[in-house]
Tab-separated table of N, CA and C in Angstrom:
chain	number	residue	atom	x	y	z
C	1	UNK	N	165.131	214.161	173.117
C	1	UNK	CA	165.990	214.504	172.030
C	1	UNK	C	165.303	215.547	171.192
C	2	UNK	N	166.035	216.462	170.603
C	2	UNK	CA	165.523	217.572	169.859
C	2	UNK	C	165.977	217.449	168.353
C	3	UNK	N	165.035	217.872	167.505
C	3	UNK	CA	165.384	218.027	166.083
C	3	UNK	C	165.581	219.489	165.810
C	4	UNK	N	166.667	219.903	165.213
C	4	UNK	CA	166.953	221.317	165.012
C	4	UNK	C	167.005	221.656	163.526
C	5	UNK	N	166.414	222.765	163.144
C	5	UNK	CA	166.406	223.279	161.693
C	5	UNK	C	167.051	224.577	161.685
C	6	UNK	N	168.289	224.752	161.172
C	6	UNK	CA	168.974	226.017	161.071
C	6	UNK	C	168.737	226.609	159.703
C	7	UNK	N	167.989	227.730	159.690
C	7	UNK	CA	167.716	228.387	158.337
C	7	UNK	C	167.116	229.766	158.702
C	8	UNK	N	167.496	230.766	157.875
C	8	UNK	CA	166.967	232.125	158.060
C	8	UNK	C	165.818	232.418	157.130
C	9	UNK	N	165.487	231.603	156.150
C	9	UNK	CA	164.389	231.906	155.216
C	9	UNK	C	163.360	230.846	155.084
C	10	UNK	N	163.711	229.607	155.113
C	10	UNK	CA	162.755	228.528	154.768
C	10	UNK	C	161.862	228.266	155.988
C	11	UNK	N	160.599	227.782	155.709
C	11	UNK	CA	159.746	227.406	156.841
C	11	UNK	C	160.260	226.188	157.562
C	12	UNK	N	160.010	226.112	158.830
C	12	UNK	CA	160.474	225.052	159.657
C	12	UNK	C	159.560	223.821	159.454
C	13	UNK	N	160.145	222.652	159.194
C	13	UNK	CA	159.362	221.410	159.091
C	13	UNK	C	158.731	221.089	160.456
C	14	UNK	N	157.609	220.411	160.425
C	14	UNK	CA	156.984	219.881	161.627
C	14	UNK	C	157.935	219.009	162.339
C	15	UNK	N	157.874	219.146	163.682
C	15	UNK	CA	158.772	218.267	164.504
C	15	UNK	C	160.171	218.794	164.763
C	16	UNK	N	160.474	220.009	164.175
C	16	UNK	CA	161.782	220.632	164.358
C	16	UNK	C	161.726	221.882	165.104
C	17	UNK	N	162.769	222.236	165.774
C	17	UNK	CA	162.907	223.586	166.460
C	17	UNK	C	163.658	224.457	165.457
C	18	UNK	N	163.078	225.610	165.147
C	18	UNK	CA	163.706	226.599	164.195
C	18	UNK	C	164.745	227.459	164.950
C	19	UNK	N	165.964	227.479	164.436
C	19	UNK	CA	166.934	228.442	164.843
C	19	UNK	C	167.427	229.128	163.631
C	20	UNK	N	167.694	230.491	163.771
C	20	UNK	CA	167.949	231.295	162.596
C	20	UNK	C	169.425	231.784	162.512
C	21	UNK	N	170.193	231.574	163.607
C	21	UNK	CA	171.538	232.079	163.606
C	21	UNK	C	172.475	230.978	164.113
C	22	UNK	N	173.754	231.121	163.867
C	22	UNK	CA	174.715	230.209	164.321
C	22	UNK	C	174.832	230.137	165.873
C	23	UNK	N	174.799	231.308	166.440
C	23	UNK	CA	174.873	231.367	167.979
C	23	UNK	C	173.653	230.713	168.577
C	24	UNK	N	172.504	230.898	167.986
C	24	UNK	CA	171.275	230.304	168.579
C	24	UNK	C	171.383	228.748	168.402
C	25	UNK	N	171.843	228.302	167.244
C	25	UNK	CA	172.006	226.866	167.026
C	25	UNK	C	172.991	226.273	168.000
C	26	UNK	N	174.133	226.844	168.179
C	26	UNK	CA	175.121	226.349	169.150
C	26	UNK	C	174.581	226.316	170.551
C	27	UNK	N	173.801	227.294	170.951
C	27	UNK	CA	173.175	227.291	172.276
C	27	UNK	C	172.288	226.127	172.435
C	28	UNK	N	171.461	225.814	171.431
C	28	UNK	CA	170.523	224.667	171.499
C	28	UNK	C	171.360	223.349	171.530
C	29	UNK	N	172.387	223.230	170.787
C	29	UNK	CA	173.252	222.036	170.729
C	29	UNK	C	173.856	221.831	172.155
C	30	UNK	N	174.354	222.951	172.721
C	30	UNK	CA	175.026	222.813	174.076
C	30	UNK	C	174.004	222.368	175.132
C	31	UNK	N	172.805	222.729	175.031
C	31	UNK	CA	171.831	222.441	176.077
C	31	UNK	C	170.947	221.232	175.910
C	32	UNK	N	171.029	220.601	174.732
C	32	UNK	CA	170.114	219.458	174.434
C	32	UNK	C	170.881	218.337	173.748
C	33	UNK	N	170.289	217.168	173.784
C	33	UNK	CA	170.769	216.003	172.942
C	33	UNK	C	169.997	216.230	171.633
C	34	UNK	N	170.790	216.241	170.557
C	34	UNK	CA	170.213	216.515	169.236
C	34	UNK	C	170.037	215.152	168.461
C	35	UNK	N	168.824	214.951	168.044
C	35	UNK	CA	168.513	213.788	167.188
C	35	UNK	C	168.904	214.088	165.743
C	36	UNK	N	168.195	215.060	165.175
C	36	UNK	CA	168.499	215.433	163.790
C	36	UNK	C	168.858	216.923	163.737
C	37	UNK	N	169.963	217.231	163.067
C	37	UNK	CA	170.374	218.584	162.889
C	37	UNK	C	170.332	218.906	161.344
C	38	UNK	N	169.407	219.818	160.947
C	38	UNK	CA	169.280	220.126	159.556
C	38	UNK	C	169.892	221.551	159.276
C	39	UNK	N	170.858	221.586	158.324
C	39	UNK	CA	171.687	222.776	158.242
C	39	UNK	C	171.527	223.468	156.872
C	40	UNK	N	171.368	224.848	156.953
C	40	UNK	CA	171.490	225.695	155.792
C	40	UNK	C	172.945	226.205	155.868
C	41	UNK	N	173.452	226.709	154.781
C	41	UNK	CA	174.808	227.324	154.736
C	41	UNK	C	174.745	228.794	154.905
C	42	UNK	N	173.948	229.442	153.974
C	42	UNK	CA	173.941	230.913	153.916
C	42	UNK	C	172.835	231.424	154.813
C	43	UNK	N	173.185	232.217	155.807
C	43	UNK	CA	172.220	232.670	156.822
C	43	UNK	C	172.097	234.177	156.800
C	44	UNK	N	172.368	234.804	155.728
C	44	UNK	CA	172.233	236.242	155.608
C	44	UNK	C	173.575	236.937	155.385
C	45	UNK	N	173.529	237.966	154.565
C	45	UNK	CA	174.798	238.712	154.138
C	45	UNK	C	175.574	239.113	155.459
C	46	UNK	N	176.893	238.764	155.447
C	46	UNK	CA	177.735	239.235	156.546
C	46	UNK	C	177.545	238.417	157.820
C	47	UNK	N	176.752	237.445	157.828
C	47	UNK	CA	176.548	236.651	159.066
C	47	UNK	C	177.241	235.302	158.957
C	48	UNK	N	177.676	234.724	160.058
C	48	UNK	CA	178.262	233.485	160.046
C	48	UNK	C	177.371	232.378	159.426
C	49	UNK	N	177.976	231.426	158.753
C	49	UNK	CA	177.278	230.404	157.982
C	49	UNK	C	177.150	229.097	158.760
C	50	UNK	N	176.355	228.215	158.188
C	50	UNK	CA	176.169	226.910	158.747
C	50	UNK	C	177.450	226.128	158.896
C	51	UNK	N	178.478	226.513	158.092
C	51	UNK	CA	179.758	225.843	158.235
C	51	UNK	C	180.345	226.075	159.638
C	52	UNK	N	180.055	227.175	160.261
C	52	UNK	CA	180.557	227.438	161.675
C	52	UNK	C	179.939	226.467	162.617
C	53	UNK	N	178.733	226.047	162.386
C	53	UNK	CA	178.108	224.974	163.257
C	53	UNK	C	178.824	223.636	162.978
C	54	UNK	N	179.076	223.329	161.767
C	54	UNK	CA	179.756	222.071	161.488
C	54	UNK	C	181.150	222.106	162.190
C	55	UNK	N	181.893	223.217	162.047
C	55	UNK	CA	183.173	223.325	162.816
C	55	UNK	C	182.994	223.098	164.294
C	56	UNK	N	181.982	223.725	164.828
C	56	UNK	CA	181.725	223.645	166.306
C	56	UNK	C	181.501	222.198	166.667
C	57	UNK	N	180.636	221.449	165.967
C	57	UNK	CA	180.324	220.093	166.398
C	57	UNK	C	181.516	219.170	166.169
C	58	UNK	N	182.306	219.420	165.161
C	58	UNK	CA	183.508	218.612	164.940
C	58	UNK	C	184.534	218.915	166.003
C	59	UNK	N	184.818	220.166	166.274
C	59	UNK	CA	185.833	220.562	167.265
C	59	UNK	C	185.497	220.005	168.695
C	60	UNK	N	184.188	220.069	168.994
C	60	UNK	CA	183.725	219.693	170.309
C	60	UNK	C	183.234	218.191	170.426
C	61	UNK	N	183.284	217.571	169.284
C	61	UNK	CA	182.837	216.175	169.224
C	61	UNK	C	181.415	215.990	169.783
C	62	UNK	N	180.562	216.828	169.385
C	62	UNK	CA	179.135	216.815	169.831
C	62	UNK	C	178.310	216.503	168.557
C	63	UNK	N	178.123	215.227	168.287
C	63	UNK	CA	177.484	214.861	167.041
C	63	UNK	C	176.031	214.453	167.272
C	64	UNK	N	175.068	214.932	166.476
C	64	UNK	CA	173.734	214.424	166.574
C	64	UNK	C	173.693	213.028	165.909
C	65	UNK	N	172.539	212.361	166.012
C	65	UNK	CA	172.375	211.070	165.380
C	65	UNK	C	172.349	211.165	163.866
C	66	UNK	N	171.701	212.242	163.412
C	66	UNK	CA	171.656	212.483	161.899
C	66	UNK	C	171.851	213.918	161.561
C	67	UNK	N	172.527	214.153	160.510
C	67	UNK	CA	172.714	215.571	159.978
C	67	UNK	C	172.201	215.607	158.587
C	68	UNK	N	171.303	216.660	158.332
C	68	UNK	CA	170.812	216.828	157.053
C	68	UNK	C	171.398	218.159	156.545
C	69	UNK	N	172.025	218.136	155.381
C	69	UNK	CA	172.576	219.368	154.779
C	69	UNK	C	171.561	219.768	153.717
C	70	UNK	N	170.704	220.804	154.049
C	70	UNK	CA	169.651	221.188	153.170
C	70	UNK	C	169.884	222.427	152.337
C	71	UNK	N	171.101	222.986	152.460
C	71	UNK	CA	171.440	224.248	151.747
C	71	UNK	C	171.304	224.115	150.244
C	72	UNK	N	170.920	225.159	149.547
C	72	UNK	CA	170.877	225.164	148.125
C	72	UNK	C	172.261	225.569	147.557
C	73	UNK	N	173.182	225.978	148.418
C	73	UNK	CA	174.517	226.493	147.983
C	73	UNK	C	175.410	225.307	147.754
C	74	UNK	N	175.749	224.965	146.486
C	74	UNK	CA	176.560	223.824	146.202
C	74	UNK	C	177.961	223.825	146.830
C	75	UNK	N	178.586	224.971	146.816
C	75	UNK	CA	179.923	225.106	147.455
C	75	UNK	C	179.821	224.920	148.944
C	76	UNK	N	178.885	225.566	149.644
C	76	UNK	CA	178.692	225.344	151.012
C	76	UNK	C	178.341	223.929	151.426
C	77	UNK	N	177.543	223.316	150.593
C	77	UNK	CA	177.139	221.869	150.828
C	77	UNK	C	178.353	221.002	150.851
C	78	UNK	N	179.199	221.129	149.850
C	78	UNK	CA	180.308	220.228	149.702
C	78	UNK	C	181.299	220.514	150.853
C	79	UNK	N	181.512	221.826	151.171
C	79	UNK	CA	182.385	222.195	152.260
C	79	UNK	C	181.992	221.583	153.584
C	80	UNK	N	180.699	221.701	153.903
C	80	UNK	CA	180.157	221.108	155.157
C	80	UNK	C	180.310	219.568	155.128
C	81	UNK	N	179.995	218.918	154.024
C	81	UNK	CA	180.014	217.535	153.959
C	81	UNK	C	181.439	216.995	154.116
C	82	UNK	N	182.367	217.619	153.439
C	82	UNK	CA	183.781	217.192	153.519
C	82	UNK	C	184.333	217.204	154.970
C	83	UNK	N	183.978	218.313	155.724
C	83	UNK	CA	184.466	218.375	157.046
C	83	UNK	C	183.835	217.342	157.945
C	84	UNK	N	182.544	217.153	157.796
C	84	UNK	CA	181.830	216.083	158.580
C	84	UNK	C	182.315	214.743	158.192
C	85	UNK	N	182.418	214.409	156.902
C	85	UNK	CA	182.736	213.089	156.468
C	85	UNK	C	184.207	212.648	156.976
C	86	UNK	N	185.046	213.551	157.109
C	86	UNK	CA	186.430	213.252	157.573
C	86	UNK	C	186.568	213.237	159.097
C	87	UNK	N	185.493	213.590	159.748
C	87	UNK	CA	185.616	213.751	161.246
C	87	UNK	C	184.539	213.109	162.062
C	88	UNK	N	183.476	212.718	161.501
C	88	UNK	CA	182.295	212.240	162.314
C	88	UNK	C	182.448	210.705	162.632
C	89	UNK	N	181.821	210.296	163.714
C	89	UNK	CA	181.803	208.866	164.020
C	89	UNK	C	181.052	208.103	162.940
C	90	UNK	N	181.324	206.817	162.789
C	90	UNK	CA	180.678	206.108	161.716
C	90	UNK	C	179.199	205.857	161.926
C	91	UNK	N	178.735	206.029	163.184
C	91	UNK	CA	177.289	205.788	163.424
C	91	UNK	C	176.478	207.032	163.143
C	92	UNK	N	177.018	208.173	162.778
C	92	UNK	CA	176.295	209.408	162.374
C	92	UNK	C	175.927	209.368	160.961
C	93	UNK	N	174.669	209.538	160.673
C	93	UNK	CA	174.152	209.547	159.314
C	93	UNK	C	174.169	210.964	158.739
C	94	UNK	N	174.756	211.205	157.551
C	94	UNK	CA	174.715	212.489	156.877
C	94	UNK	C	173.904	212.311	155.568
C	95	UNK	N	172.957	213.242	155.426
C	95	UNK	CA	172.112	213.193	154.263
C	95	UNK	C	172.244	214.581	153.594
C	96	UNK	N	172.457	214.552	152.269
C	96	UNK	CA	172.474	215.755	151.496
C	96	UNK	C	171.109	215.906	150.784
C	97	UNK	N	170.348	216.888	151.171
C	97	UNK	CA	169.000	217.057	150.696
C	97	UNK	C	168.733	218.548	150.375
C	98	UNK	N	169.235	219.121	149.300
C	98	UNK	CA	169.051	220.522	148.991
C	98	UNK	C	167.565	220.850	148.948
C	99	UNK	N	167.235	221.907	149.611
C	99	UNK	CA	165.832	222.437	149.604
C	99	UNK	C	165.786	223.729	148.798
C	100	UNK	N	164.671	223.897	148.009
C	100	UNK	CA	164.494	225.158	147.311
C	100	UNK	C	164.266	226.319	148.283
C	101	UNK	N	164.561	227.517	147.820
C	101	UNK	CA	164.285	228.735	148.601
C	101	UNK	C	162.851	229.163	148.304
C	102	UNK	N	162.138	229.538	149.358
C	102	UNK	CA	160.777	230.041	149.253
C	102	UNK	C	160.838	231.550	149.708
C	103	UNK	N	160.874	232.441	148.705
C	103	UNK	CA	160.955	233.893	149.053
C	103	UNK	C	159.658	234.538	148.926
């Protein structure tokens, strides 16, 4: 099982695979069993957001064991949580853990 960290700016925590784009994240999800999926919302101006990954896992019913929403964007955080909360299986754990930006 793989732990995945989706973020374009923050350093990747130990034990996680860093992905910086929605398409890269979806490719990893499609090819691996995901243990923990940690999501940022804002991935660069004009680029798809972490919300697209949430829609993908909900629409395809491919849920990791745990999802961490680490975005600092309060609107994006709530948006991702609401979609997950209304669609995920009861055994999936969702944690909201905003991380500061390190620029």
